PDB file of C-alpha atoms in Angstrom:
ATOM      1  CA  UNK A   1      75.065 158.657 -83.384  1.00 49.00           C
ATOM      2  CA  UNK A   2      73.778 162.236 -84.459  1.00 45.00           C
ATOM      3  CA  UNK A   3      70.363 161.143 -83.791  1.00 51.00           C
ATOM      4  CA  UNK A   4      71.155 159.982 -80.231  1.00 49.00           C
ATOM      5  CA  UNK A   5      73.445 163.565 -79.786  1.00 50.00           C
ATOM      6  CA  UNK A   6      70.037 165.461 -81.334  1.00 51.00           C
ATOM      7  CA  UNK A   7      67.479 163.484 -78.743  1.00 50.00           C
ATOM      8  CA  UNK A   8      70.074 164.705 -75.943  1.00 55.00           C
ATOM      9  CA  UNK A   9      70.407 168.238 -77.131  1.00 47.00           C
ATOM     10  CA  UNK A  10      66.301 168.120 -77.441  1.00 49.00           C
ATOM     11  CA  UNK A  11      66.185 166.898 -73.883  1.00 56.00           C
ATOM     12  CA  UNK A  12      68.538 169.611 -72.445  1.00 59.00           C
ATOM     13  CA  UNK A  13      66.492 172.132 -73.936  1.00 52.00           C
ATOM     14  CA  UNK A  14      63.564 171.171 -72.965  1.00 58.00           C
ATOM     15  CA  UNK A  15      64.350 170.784 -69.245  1.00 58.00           C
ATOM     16  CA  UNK A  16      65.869 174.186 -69.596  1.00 54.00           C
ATOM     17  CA  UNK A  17      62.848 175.477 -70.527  1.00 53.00           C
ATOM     18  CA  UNK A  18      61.178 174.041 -67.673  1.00 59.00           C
ATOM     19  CA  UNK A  19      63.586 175.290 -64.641  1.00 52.00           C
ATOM     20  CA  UNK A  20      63.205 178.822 -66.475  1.00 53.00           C
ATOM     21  CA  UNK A  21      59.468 178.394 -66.545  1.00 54.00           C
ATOM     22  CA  UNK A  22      59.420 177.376 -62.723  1.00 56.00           C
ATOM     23  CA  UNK A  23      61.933 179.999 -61.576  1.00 61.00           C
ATOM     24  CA  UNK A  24      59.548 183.054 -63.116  1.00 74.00           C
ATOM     25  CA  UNK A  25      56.770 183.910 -60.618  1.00 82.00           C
ATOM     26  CA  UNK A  26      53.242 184.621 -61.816  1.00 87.00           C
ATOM     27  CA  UNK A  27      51.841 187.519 -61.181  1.00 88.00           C
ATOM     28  CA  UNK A  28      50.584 189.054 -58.253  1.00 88.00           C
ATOM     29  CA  UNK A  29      47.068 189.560 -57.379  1.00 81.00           C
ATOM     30  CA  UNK A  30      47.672 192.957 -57.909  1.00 82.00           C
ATOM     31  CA  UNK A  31      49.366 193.041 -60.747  1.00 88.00           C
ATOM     32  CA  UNK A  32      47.067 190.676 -62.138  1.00 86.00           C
ATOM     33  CA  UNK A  33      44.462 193.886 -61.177  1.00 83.00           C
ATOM     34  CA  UNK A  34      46.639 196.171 -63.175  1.00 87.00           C
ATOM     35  CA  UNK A  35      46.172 194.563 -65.866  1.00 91.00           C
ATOM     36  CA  UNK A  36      42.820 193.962 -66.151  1.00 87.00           C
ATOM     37  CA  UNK A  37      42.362 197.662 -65.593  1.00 85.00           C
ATOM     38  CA  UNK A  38      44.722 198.718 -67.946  1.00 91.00           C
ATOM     39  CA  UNK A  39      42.917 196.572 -70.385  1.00 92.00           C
ATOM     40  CA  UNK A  40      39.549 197.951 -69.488  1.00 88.00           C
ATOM     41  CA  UNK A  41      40.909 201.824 -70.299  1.00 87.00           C
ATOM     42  CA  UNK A  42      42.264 200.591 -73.589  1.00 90.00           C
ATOM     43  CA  UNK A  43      38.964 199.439 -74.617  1.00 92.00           C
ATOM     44  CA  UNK A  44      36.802 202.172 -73.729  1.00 90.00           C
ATOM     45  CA  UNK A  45      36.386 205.712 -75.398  1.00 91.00           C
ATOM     46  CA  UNK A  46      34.343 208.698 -74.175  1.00 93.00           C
ATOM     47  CA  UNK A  47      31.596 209.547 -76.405  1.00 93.00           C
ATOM     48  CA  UNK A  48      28.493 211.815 -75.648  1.00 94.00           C
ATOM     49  CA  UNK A  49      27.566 212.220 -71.631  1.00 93.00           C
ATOM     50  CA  UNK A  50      30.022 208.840 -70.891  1.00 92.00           C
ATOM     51  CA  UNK A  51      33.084 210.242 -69.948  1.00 92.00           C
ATOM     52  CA  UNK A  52      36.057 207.974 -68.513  1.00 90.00           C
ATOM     53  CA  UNK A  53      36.028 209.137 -65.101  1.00 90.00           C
ATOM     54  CA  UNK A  54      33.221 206.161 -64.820  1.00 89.00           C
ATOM     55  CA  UNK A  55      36.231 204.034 -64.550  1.00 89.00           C
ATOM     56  CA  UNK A  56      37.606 205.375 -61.444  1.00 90.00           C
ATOM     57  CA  UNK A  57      37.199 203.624 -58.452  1.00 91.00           C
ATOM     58  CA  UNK A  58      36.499 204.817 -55.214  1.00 94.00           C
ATOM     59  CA  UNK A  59      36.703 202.757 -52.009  1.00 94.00           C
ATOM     60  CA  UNK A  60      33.898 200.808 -52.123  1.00 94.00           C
ATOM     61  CA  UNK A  61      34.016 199.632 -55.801  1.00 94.00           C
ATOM     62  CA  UNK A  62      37.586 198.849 -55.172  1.00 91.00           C
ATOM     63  CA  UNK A  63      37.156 196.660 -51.748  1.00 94.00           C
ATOM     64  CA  UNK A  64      33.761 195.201 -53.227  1.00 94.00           C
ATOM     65  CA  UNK A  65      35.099 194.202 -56.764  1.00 89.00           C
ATOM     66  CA  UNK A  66      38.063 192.183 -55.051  1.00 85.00           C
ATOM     67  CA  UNK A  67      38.202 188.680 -55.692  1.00 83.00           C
ATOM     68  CA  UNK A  68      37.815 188.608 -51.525  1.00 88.00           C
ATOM     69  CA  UNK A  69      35.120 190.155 -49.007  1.00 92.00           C
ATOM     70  CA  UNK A  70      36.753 193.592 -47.846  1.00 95.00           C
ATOM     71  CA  UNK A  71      37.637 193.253 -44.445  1.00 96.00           C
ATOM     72  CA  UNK A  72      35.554 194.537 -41.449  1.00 97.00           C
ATOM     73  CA  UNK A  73      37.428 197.439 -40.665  1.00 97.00           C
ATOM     74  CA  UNK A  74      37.260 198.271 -44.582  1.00 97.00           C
ATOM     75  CA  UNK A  75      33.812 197.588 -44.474  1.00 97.00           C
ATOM     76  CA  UNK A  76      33.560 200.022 -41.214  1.00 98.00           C
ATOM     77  CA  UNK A  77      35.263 202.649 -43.420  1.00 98.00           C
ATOM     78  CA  UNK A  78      33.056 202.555 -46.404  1.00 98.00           C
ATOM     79  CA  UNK A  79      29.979 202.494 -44.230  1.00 98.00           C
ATOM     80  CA  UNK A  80      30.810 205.711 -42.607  1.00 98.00           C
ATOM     81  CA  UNK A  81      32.228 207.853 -45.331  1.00 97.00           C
ATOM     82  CA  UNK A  82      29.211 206.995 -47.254  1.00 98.00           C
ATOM     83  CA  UNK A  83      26.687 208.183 -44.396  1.00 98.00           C
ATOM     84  CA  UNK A  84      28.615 211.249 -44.465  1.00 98.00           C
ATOM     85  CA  UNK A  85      27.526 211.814 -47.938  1.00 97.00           C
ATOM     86  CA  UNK A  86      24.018 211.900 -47.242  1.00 98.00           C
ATOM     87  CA  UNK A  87      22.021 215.534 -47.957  1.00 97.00           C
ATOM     88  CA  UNK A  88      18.668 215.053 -46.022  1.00 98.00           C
ATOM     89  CA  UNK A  89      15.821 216.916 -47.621  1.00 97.00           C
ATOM     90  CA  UNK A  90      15.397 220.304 -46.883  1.00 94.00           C
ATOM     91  CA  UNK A  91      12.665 221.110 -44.720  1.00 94.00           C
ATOM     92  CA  UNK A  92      12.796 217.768 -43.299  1.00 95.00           C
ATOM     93  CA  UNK A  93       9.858 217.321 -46.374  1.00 97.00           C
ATOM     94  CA  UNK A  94      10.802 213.784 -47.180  1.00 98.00           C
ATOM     95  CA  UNK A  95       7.824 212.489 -49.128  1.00 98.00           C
ATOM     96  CA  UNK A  96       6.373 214.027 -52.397  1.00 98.00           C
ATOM     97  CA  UNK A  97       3.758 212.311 -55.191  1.00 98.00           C
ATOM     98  CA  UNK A  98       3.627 208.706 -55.363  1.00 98.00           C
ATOM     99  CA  UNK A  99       2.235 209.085 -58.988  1.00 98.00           C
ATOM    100  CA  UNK A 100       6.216 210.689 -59.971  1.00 98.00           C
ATOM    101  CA  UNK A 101       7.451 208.282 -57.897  1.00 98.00           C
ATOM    102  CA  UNK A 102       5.359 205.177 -60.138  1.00 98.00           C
ATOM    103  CA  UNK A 103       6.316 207.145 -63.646  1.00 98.00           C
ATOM    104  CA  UNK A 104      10.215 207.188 -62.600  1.00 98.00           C
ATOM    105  CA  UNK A 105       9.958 203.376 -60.814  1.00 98.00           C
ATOM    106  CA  UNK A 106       9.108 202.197 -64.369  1.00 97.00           C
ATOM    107  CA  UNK A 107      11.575 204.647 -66.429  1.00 96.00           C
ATOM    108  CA  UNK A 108      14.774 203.065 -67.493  1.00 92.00           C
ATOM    109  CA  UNK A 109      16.200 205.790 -69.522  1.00 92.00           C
ATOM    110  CA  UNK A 110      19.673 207.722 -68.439  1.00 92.00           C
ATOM    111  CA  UNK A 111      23.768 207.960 -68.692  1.00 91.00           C
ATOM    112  CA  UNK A 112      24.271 206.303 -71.742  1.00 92.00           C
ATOM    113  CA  UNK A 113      25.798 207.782 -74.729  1.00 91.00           C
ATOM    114  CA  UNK A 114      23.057 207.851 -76.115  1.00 93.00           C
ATOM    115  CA  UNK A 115      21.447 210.295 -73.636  1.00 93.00           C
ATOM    116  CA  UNK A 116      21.830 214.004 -74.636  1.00 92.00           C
ATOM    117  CA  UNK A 117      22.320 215.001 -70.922  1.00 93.00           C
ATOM    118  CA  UNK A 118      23.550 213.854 -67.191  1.00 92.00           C
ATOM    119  CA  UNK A 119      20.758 216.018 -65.623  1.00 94.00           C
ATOM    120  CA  UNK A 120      18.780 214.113 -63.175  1.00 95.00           C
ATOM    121  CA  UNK A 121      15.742 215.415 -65.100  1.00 94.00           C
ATOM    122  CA  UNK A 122      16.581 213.515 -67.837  1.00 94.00           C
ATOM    123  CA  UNK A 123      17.042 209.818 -65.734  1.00 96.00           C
ATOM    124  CA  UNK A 124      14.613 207.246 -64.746  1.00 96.00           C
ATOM    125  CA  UNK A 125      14.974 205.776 -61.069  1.00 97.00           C
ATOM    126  CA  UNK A 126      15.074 202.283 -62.812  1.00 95.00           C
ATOM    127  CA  UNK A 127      13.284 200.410 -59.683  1.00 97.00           C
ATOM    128  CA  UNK A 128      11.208 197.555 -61.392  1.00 97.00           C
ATOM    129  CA  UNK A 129      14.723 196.706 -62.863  1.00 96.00           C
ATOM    130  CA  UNK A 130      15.469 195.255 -59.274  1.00 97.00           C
ATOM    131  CA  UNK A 131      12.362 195.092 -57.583  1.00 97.00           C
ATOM    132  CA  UNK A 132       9.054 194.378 -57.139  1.00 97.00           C
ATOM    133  CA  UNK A 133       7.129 197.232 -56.154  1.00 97.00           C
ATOM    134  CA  UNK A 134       3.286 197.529 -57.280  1.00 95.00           C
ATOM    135  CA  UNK A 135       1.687 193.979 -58.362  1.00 93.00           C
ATOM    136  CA  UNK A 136       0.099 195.096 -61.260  1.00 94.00           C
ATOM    137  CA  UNK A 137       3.475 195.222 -62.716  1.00 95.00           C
ATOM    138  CA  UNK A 138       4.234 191.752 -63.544  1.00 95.00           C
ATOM    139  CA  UNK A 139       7.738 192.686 -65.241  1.00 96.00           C
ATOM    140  CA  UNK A 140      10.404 193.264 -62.403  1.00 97.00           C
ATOM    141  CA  UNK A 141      13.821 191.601 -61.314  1.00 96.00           C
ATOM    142  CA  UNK A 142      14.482 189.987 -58.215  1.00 96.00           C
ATOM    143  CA  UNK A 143      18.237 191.201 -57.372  1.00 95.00           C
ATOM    144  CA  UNK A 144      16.388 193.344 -54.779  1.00 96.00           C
ATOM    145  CA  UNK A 145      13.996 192.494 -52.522  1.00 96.00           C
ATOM    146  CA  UNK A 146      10.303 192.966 -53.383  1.00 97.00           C
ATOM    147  CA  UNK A 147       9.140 196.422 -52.068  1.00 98.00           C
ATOM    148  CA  UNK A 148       5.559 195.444 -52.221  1.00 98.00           C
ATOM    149  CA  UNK A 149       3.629 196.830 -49.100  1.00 98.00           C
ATOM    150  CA  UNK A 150       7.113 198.522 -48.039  1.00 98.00           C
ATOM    151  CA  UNK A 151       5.546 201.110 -46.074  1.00 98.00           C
ATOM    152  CA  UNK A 152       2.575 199.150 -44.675  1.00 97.00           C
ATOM    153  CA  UNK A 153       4.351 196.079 -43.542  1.00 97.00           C
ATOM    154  CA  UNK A 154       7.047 198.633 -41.128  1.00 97.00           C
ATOM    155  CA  UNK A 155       4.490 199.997 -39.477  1.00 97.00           C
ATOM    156  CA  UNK A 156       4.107 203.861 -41.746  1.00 97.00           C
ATOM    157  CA  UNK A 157       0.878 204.435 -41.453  1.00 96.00           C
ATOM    158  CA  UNK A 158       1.698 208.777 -41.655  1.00 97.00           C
ATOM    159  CA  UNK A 159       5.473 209.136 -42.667  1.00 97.00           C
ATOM    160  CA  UNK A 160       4.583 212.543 -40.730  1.00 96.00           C
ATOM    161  CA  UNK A 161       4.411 210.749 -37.758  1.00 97.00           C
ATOM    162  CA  UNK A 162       7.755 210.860 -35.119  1.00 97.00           C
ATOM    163  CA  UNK A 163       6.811 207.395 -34.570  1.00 97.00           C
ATOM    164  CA  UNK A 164       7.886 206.646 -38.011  1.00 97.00           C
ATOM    165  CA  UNK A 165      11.346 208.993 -38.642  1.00 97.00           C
ATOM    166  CA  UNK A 166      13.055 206.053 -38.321  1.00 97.00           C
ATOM    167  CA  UNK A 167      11.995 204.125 -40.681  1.00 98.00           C
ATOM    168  CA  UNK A 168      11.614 207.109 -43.348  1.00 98.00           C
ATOM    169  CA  UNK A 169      15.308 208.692 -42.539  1.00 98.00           C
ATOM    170  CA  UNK A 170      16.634 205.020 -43.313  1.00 98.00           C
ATOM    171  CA  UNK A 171      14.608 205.017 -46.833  1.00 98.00           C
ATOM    172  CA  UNK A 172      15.924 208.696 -47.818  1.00 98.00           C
ATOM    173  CA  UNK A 173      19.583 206.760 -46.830  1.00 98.00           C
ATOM    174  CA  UNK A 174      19.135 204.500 -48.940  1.00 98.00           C
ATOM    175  CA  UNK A 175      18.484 205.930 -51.881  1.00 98.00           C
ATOM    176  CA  UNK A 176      20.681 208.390 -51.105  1.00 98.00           C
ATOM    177  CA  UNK A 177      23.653 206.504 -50.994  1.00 98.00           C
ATOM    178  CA  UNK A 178      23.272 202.765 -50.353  1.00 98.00           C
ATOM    179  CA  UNK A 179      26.872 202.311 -49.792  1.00 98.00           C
ATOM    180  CA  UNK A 180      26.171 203.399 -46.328  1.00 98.00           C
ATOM    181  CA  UNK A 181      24.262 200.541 -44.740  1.00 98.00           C
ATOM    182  CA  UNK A 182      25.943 198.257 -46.403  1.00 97.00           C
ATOM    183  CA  UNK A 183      28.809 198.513 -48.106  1.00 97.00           C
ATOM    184  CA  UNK A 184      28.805 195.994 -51.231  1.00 97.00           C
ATOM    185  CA  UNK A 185      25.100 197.540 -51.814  1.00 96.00           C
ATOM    186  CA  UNK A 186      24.375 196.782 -55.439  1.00 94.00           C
ATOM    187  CA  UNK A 187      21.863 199.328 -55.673  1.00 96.00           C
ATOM    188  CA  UNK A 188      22.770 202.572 -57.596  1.00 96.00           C
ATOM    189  CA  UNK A 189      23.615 205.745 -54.998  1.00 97.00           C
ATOM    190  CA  UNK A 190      20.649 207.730 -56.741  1.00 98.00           C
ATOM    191  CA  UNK A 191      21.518 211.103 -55.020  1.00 98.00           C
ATOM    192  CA  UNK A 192      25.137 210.467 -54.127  1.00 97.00           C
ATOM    193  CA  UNK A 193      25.952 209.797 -57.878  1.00 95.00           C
ATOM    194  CA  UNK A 194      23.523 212.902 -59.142  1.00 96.00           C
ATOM    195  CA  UNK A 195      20.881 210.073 -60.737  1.00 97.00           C
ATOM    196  CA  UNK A 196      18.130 211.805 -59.028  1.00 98.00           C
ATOM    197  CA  UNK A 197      17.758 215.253 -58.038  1.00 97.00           C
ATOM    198  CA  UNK A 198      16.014 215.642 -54.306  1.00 98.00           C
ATOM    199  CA  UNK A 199      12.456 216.328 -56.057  1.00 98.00           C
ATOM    200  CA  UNK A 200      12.663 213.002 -57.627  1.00 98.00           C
ATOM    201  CA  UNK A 201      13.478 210.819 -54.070  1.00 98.00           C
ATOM    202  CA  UNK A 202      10.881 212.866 -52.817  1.00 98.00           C
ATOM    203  CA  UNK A 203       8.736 211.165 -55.122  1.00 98.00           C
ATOM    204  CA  UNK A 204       9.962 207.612 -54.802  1.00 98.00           C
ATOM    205  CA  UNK A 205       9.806 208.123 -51.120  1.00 98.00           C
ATOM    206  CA  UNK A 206       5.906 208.592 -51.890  1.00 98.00           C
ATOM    207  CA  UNK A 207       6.042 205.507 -53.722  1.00 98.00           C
ATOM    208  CA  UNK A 208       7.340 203.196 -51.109  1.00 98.00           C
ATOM    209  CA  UNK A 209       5.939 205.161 -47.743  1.00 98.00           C
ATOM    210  CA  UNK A 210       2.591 207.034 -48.449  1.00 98.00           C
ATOM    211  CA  UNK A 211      -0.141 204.980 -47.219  1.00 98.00           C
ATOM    212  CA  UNK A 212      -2.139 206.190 -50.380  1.00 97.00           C
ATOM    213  CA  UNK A 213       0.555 204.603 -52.893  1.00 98.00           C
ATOM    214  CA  UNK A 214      -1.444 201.429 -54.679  1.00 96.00           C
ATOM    215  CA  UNK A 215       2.278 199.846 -52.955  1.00 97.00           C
ATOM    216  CA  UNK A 216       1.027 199.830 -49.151  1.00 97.00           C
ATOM    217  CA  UNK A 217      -2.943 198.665 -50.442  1.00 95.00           C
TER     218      UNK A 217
END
């Protein structure tokens, strides 16, 4: 008899347990978000040149981090505030020496802890990470497209030329802020974010658009 009246008491409980389990919600998505984030602060620590404002999110790390697409009017939004961003050169001088531009392509250095300063001076442009650029480097990543021939396959034969502003005001853009021609752009914002100073696109620019670069041969 008290074994029966235990079993019963057992089964009470348990299906207690269950209508209590199935009358609490789970969390929302964005509660679910808070809590990742708040997990993320706990973990980190500033130490040298990494501070914890890396953490903050703007706009378009928010809407492209999402578990969903952002939607087209988001998309709309995060396209156009980051054009606004853009600082063309002054002078209109876009393109400087493709030999910087090579010697910063293959330097990965810059905004680790590790680093003694955020200066752009002291970064690499960190292209061959990504891309492939000249092919007599055979070490380079593909999350990019390859850059080989960049110039010389859109039609920059003098990135003087009016005939090619197009092309070469898109290029400064990009590496400007990519953010603003497309909006989940995986590529870093290189003068947007202070990675590169305006000497140092200059010199990329050479890289990918004089026709003397070994990239357009």
């Amino acid at each position: 008899m008290m074994q029966k009246k235990h079993c019963t008491l057992l089964a009470i409980l348990g299906a207690a347990a269950q209508v209590l389990g199935c009358a609490t919600p789970p969390p929302s998505p964005a509660e679910l978000d808070q809590q990742a984030m708040a997990m993320i602060k706990a973990s980190f620590r500033e130490q040298g040149i990494a501070k914890l404002d890396r953490l903050k999110q703007d706009l378009g790390q928010q809407a492209c981090s999402s578990a969903e697409a952002p939607a087209e009017a988001i998309t709309k939004q995060i396209e156009e505030e980051a054009m606004a961003t853009v600082r063309w050169p002054k002078g209109g001088n876009y393109i400087g020496d493709w030999r910087a531009g090579e010697k910063l392509a293959q330097n990965g250095r810059g905004m680790t802890w590790t680093d003694k300063s955020a200066a752009p001076s002291a970064n690499g442009a960190q292209c061959y990470n990504c891309h492939q650029i000249d092919k007599k480097e055979i070490s380079f990543g593909t999350i990019g497209p390859s850059l080989w021939n960049y110039g010389k396959l859109r039609g920059v034969s003098n990135p003087a030329d009016p005939a090619s502003a197009a092309i070469v005001q898109y290029t400064w853009g990009k590496l400007w802020n990519s953010k603003a021609y497309s909006a989940c752009s995986n590529m870093p914002r290189f003068g947007h974010a202070g990675l590169l100073d305006e000497q140092q696109l200059r010199d990329v620019m050479a890289l990918l658009l004089d026709p003397k670069s070994p990239v357009n041969q």
